[in-house]
GROMACS .gro file of N, CA and C in nm:
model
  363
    1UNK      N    1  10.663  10.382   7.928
    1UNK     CA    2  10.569  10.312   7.843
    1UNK      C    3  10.607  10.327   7.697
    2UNK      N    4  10.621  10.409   7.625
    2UNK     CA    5  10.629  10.463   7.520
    2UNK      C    6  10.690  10.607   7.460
    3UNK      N    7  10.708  10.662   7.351
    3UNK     CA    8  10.772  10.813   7.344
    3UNK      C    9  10.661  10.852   7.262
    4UNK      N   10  10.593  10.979   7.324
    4UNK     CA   11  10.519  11.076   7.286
    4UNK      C   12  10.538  11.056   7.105
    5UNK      N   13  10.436  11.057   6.993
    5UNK     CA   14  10.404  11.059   6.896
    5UNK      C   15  10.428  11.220   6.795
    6UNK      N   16  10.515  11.189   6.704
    6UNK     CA   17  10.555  11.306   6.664
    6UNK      C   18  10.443  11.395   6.619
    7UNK      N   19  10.467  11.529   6.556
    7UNK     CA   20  10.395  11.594   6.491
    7UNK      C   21  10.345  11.568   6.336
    8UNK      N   22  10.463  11.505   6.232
    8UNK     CA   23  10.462  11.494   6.108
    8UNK      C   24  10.361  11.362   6.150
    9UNK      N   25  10.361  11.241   6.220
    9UNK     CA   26  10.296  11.058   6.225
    9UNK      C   27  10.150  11.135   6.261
   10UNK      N   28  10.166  11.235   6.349
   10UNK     CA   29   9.980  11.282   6.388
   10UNK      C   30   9.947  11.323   6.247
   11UNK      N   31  10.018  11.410   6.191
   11UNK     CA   32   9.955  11.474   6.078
   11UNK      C   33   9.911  11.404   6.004
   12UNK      N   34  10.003  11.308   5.948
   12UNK     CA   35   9.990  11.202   5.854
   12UNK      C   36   9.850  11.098   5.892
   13UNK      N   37   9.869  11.079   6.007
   13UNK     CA   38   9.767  10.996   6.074
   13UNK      C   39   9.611  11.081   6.028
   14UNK      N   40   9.606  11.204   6.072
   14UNK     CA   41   9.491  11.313   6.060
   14UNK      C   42   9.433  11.244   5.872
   15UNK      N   43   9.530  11.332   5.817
   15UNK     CA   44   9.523  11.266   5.663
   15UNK      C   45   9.440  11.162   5.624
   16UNK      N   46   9.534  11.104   5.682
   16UNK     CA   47   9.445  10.946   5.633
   16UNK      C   48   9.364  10.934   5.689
   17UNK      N   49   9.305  10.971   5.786
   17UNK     CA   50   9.154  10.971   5.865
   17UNK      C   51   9.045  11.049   5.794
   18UNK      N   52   9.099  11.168   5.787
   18UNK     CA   53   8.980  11.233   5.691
   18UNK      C   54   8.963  11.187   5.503
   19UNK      N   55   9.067  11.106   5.460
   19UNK     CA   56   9.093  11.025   5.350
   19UNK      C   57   8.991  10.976   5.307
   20UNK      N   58   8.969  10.863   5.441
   20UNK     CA   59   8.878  10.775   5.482
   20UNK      C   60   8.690  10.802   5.501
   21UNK      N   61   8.716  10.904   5.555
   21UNK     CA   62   8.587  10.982   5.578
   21UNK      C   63   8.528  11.075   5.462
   22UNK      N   64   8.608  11.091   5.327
   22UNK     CA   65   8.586  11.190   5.240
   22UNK      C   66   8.553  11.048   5.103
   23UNK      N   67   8.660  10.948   5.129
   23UNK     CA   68   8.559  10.850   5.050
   23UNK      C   69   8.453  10.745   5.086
   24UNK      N   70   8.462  10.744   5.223
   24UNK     CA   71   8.283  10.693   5.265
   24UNK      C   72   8.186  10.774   5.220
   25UNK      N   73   8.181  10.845   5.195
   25UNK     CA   74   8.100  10.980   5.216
   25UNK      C   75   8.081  11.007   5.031
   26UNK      N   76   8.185  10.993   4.959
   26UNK     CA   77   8.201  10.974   4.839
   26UNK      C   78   8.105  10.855   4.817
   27UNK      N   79   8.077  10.778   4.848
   27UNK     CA   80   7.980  10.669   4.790
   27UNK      C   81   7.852  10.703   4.794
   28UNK      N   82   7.820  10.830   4.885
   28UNK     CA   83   7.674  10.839   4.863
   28UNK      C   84   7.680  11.002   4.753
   29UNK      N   85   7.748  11.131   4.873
   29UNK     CA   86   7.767  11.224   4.737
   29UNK      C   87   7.873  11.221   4.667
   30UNK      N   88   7.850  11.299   4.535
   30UNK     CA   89   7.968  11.310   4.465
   30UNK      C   90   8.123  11.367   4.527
   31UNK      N   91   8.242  11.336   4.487
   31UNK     CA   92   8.335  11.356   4.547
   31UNK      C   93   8.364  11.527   4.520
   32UNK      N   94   8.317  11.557   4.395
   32UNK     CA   95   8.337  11.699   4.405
   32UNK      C   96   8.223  11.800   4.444
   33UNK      N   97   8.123  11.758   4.503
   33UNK     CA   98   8.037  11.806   4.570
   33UNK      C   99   8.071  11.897   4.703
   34UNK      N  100   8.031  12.050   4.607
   34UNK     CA  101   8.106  12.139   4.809
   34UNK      C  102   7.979  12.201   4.840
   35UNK      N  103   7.868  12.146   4.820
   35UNK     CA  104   7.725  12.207   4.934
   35UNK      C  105   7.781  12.176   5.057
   36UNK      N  106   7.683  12.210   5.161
   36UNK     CA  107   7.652  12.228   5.277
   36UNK      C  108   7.688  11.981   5.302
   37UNK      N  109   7.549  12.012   5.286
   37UNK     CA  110   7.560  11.861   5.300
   37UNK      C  111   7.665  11.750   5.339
   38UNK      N  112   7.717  11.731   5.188
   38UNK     CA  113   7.861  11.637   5.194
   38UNK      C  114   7.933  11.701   5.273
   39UNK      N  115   8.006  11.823   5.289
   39UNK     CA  116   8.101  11.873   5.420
   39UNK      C  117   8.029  11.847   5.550
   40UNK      N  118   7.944  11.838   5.596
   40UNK     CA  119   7.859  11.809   5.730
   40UNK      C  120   7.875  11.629   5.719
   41UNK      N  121   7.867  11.606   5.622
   41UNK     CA  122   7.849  11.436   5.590
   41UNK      C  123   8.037  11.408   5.639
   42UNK      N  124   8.082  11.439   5.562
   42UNK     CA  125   8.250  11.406   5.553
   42UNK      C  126   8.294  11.418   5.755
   43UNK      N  127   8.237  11.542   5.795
   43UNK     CA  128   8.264  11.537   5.940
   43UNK      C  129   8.232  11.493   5.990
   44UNK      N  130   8.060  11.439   5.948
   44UNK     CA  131   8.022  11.340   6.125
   44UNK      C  132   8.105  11.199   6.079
   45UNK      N  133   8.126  11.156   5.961
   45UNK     CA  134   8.186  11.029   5.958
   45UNK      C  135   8.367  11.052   5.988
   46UNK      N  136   8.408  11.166   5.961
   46UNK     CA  137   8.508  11.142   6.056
   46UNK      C  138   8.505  11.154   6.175
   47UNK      N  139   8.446  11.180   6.255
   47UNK     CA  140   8.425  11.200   6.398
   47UNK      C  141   8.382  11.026   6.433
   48UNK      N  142   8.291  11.007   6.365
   48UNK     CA  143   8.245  10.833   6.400
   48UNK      C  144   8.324  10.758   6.378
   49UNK      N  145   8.389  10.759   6.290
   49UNK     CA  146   8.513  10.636   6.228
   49UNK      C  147   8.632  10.658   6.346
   50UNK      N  148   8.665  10.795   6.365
   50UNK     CA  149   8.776  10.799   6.439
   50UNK      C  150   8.776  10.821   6.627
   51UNK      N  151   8.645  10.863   6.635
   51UNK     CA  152   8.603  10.828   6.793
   51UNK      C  153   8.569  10.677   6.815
   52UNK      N  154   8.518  10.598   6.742
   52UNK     CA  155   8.476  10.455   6.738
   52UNK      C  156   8.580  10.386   6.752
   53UNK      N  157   8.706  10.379   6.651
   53UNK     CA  158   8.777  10.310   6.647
   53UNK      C  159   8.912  10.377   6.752
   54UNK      N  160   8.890  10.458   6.757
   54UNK     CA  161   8.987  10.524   6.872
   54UNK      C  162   8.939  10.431   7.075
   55UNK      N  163   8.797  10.429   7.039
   55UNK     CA  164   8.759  10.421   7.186
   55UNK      C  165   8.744  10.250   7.226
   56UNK      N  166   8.719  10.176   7.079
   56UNK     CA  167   8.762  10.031   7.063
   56UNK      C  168   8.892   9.949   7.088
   57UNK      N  169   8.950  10.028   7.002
   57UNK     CA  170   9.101   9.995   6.964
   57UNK      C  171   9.235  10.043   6.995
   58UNK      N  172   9.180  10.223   7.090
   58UNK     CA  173   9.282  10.276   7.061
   58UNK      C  174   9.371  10.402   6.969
   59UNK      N  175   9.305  10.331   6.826
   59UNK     CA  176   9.379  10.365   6.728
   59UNK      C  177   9.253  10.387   6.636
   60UNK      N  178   9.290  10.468   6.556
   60UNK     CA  179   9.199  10.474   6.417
   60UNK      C  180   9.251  10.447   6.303
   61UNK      N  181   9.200  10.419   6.170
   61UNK     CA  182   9.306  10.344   6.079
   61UNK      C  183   9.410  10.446   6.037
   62UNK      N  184   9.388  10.578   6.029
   62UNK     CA  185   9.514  10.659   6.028
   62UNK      C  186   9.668  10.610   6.130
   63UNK      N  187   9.607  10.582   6.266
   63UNK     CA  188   9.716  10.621   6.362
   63UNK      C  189   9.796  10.464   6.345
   64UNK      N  190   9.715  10.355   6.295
   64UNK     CA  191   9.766  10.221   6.294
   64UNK      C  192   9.878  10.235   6.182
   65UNK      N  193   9.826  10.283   6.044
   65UNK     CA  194   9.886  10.324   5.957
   65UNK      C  195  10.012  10.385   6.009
   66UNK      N  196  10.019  10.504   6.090
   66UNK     CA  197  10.143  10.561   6.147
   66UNK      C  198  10.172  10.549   6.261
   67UNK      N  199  10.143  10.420   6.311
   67UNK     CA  200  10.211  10.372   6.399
   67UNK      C  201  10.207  10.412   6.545
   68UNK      N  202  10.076  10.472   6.551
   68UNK     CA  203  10.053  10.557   6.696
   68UNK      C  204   9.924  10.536   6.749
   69UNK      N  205   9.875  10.528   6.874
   69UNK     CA  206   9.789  10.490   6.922
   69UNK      C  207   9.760  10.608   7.072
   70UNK      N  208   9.626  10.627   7.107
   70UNK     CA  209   9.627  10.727   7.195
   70UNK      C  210   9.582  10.646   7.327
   71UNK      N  211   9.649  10.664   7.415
   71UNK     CA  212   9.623  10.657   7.546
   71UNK      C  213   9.607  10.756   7.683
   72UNK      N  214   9.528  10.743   7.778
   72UNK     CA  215   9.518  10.793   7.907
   72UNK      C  216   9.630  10.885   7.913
   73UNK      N  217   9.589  10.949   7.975
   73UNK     CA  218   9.762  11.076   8.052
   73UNK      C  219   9.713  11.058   8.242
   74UNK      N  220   9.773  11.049   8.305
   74UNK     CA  221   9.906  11.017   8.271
   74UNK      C  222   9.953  10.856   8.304
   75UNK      N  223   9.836  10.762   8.315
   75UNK     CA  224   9.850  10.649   8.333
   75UNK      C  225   9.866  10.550   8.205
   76UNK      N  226   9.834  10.582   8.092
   76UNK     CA  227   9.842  10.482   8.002
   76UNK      C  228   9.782  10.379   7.969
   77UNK      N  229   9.623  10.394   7.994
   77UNK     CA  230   9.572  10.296   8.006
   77UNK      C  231   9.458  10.313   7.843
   78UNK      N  232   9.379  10.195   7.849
   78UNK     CA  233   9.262  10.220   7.750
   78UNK      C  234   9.180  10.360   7.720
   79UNK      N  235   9.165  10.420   7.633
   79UNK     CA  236   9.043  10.522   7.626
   79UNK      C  237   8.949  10.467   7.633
   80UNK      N  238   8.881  10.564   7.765
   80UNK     CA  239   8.715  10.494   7.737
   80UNK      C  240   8.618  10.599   7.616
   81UNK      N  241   8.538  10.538   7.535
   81UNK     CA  242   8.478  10.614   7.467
   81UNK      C  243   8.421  10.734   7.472
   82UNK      N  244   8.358  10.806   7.607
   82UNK     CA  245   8.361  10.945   7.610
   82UNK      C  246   8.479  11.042   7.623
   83UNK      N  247   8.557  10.993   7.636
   83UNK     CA  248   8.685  11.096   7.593
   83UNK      C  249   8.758  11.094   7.476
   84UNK      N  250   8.727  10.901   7.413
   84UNK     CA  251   8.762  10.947   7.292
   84UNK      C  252   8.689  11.034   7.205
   85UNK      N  253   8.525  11.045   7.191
   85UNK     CA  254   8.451  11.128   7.108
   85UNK      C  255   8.488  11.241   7.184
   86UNK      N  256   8.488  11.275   7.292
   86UNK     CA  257   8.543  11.448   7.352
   86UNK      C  258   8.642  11.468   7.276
   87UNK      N  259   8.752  11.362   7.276
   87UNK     CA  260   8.928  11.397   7.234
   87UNK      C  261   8.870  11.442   7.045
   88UNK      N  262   8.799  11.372   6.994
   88UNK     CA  263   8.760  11.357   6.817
   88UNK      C  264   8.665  11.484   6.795
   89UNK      N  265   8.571  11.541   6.896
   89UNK     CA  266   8.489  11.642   6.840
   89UNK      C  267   8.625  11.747   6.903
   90UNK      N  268   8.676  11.762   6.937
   90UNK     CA  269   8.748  11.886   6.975
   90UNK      C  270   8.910  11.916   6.854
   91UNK      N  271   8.892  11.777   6.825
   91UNK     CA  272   9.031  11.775   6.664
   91UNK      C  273   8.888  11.826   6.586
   92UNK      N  274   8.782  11.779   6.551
   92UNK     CA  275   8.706  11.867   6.424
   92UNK      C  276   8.699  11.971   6.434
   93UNK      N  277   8.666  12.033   6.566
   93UNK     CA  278   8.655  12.211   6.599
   93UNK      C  279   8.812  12.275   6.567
   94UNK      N  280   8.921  12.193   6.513
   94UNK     CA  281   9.032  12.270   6.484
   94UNK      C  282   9.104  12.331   6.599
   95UNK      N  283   9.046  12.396   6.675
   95UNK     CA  284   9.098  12.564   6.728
   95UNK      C  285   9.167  12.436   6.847
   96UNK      N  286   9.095  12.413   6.948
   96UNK     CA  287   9.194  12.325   7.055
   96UNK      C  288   9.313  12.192   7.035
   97UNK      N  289   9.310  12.188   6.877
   97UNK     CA  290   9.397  12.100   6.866
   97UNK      C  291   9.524  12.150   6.840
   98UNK      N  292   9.514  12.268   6.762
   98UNK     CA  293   9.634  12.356   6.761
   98UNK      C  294   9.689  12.484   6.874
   99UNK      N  295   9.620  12.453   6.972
   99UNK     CA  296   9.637  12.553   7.099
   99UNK      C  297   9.740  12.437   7.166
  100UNK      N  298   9.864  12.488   7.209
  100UNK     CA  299   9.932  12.385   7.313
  100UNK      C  300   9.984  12.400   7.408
  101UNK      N  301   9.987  12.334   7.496
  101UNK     CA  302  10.056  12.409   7.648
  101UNK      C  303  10.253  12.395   7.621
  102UNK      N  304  10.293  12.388   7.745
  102UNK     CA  305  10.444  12.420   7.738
  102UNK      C  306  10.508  12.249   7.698
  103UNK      N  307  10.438  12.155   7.734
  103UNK     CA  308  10.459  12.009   7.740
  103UNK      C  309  10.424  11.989   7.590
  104UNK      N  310  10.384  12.042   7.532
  104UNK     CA  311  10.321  12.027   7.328
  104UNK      C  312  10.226  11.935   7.335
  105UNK      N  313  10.141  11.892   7.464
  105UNK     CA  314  10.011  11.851   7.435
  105UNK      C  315   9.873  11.957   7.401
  106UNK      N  316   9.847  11.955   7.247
  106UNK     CA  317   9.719  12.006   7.216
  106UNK      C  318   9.600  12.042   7.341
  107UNK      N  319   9.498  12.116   7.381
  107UNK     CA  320   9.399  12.143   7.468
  107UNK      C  321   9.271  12.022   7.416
  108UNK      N  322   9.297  11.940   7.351
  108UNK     CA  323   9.217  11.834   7.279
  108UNK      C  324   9.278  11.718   7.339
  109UNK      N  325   9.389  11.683   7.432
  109UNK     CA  326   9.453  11.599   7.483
  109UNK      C  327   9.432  11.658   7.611
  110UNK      N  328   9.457  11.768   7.666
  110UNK     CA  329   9.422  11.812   7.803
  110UNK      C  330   9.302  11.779   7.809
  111UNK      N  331   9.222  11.818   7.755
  111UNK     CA  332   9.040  11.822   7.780
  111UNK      C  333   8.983  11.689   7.795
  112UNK      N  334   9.051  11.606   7.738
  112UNK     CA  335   9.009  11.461   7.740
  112UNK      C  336   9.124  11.346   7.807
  113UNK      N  337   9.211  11.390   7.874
  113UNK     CA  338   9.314  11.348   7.982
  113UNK      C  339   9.370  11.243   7.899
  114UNK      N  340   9.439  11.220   7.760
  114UNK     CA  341   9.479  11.136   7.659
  114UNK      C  342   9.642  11.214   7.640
  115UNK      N  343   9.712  11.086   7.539
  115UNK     CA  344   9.774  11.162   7.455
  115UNK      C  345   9.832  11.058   7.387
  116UNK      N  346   9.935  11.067   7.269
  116UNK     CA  347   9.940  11.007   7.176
  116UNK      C  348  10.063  10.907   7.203
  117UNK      N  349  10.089  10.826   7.179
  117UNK     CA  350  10.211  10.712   7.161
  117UNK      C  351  10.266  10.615   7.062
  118UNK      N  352  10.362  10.687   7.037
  118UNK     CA  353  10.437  10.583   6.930
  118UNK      C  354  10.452  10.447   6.938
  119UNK      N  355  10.386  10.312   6.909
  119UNK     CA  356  10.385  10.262   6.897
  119UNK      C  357  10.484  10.111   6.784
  120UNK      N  358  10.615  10.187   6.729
  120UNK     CA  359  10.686  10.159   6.661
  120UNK      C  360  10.738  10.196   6.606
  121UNK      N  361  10.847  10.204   6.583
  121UNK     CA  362  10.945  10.297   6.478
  121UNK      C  363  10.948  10.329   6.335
   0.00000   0.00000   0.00000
């Protein structure tokens, strides 16, 4: 189908996702605002922007941007939306996205039977 999605295109992809979510979030609080609040604000809208458009499309505007899109393991098919928000709240919790088995799929790709694909060079 495709070749597994590098590490630097995820990262980059990550980036620009929380980019996205830090200036939505900027329109209501201030951008240099570090209460409680805006950081709780900045996460649920990245979790929404990027489970939404992940479970729509595929892709979130980060991964389109870098050229990668997440699909099913090991069939390759559409994400359905509860695994994409499983696959998106388990990248916010940090800890299972950087845990990886021997194959270098994250426990955030195991847990939600996904994984990532390059979609273009």
């Amino acid at each position: 189908m495709g070749e597994r999605a590098s590490f630097p295109r995820r990262l980059g992809a990550l980036s620009v996702d929380w980019a996205v979510a830090t200036f939505t979030v900027a329109l209501i609080y201030p951008l240099q605002s570090s209460s409680l609040g805006p950081s709780l604000a900045r996460l649920i809208a990245f979790v929404l922007e990027v489970g939404l458009l992940t479970s729509l499309g595929g892709a979130s505007i980060g991964k389109r941007v870098f050229g990668i899109r997440v699909v099913t393991w090991p069939d390759y098919f559409y994400v359905k939306p509860g695994a994409a928000f499983l696959r998106t709240i388990l990248i916010a919790l940090v800890i299972p996205a950087l845990l990886i088995d021997s194959e270098g799929r994250g426990y955030h790709e195991k847990f939600s039977k996904t994984t990532v694909l390059r979609t273009r060079k």
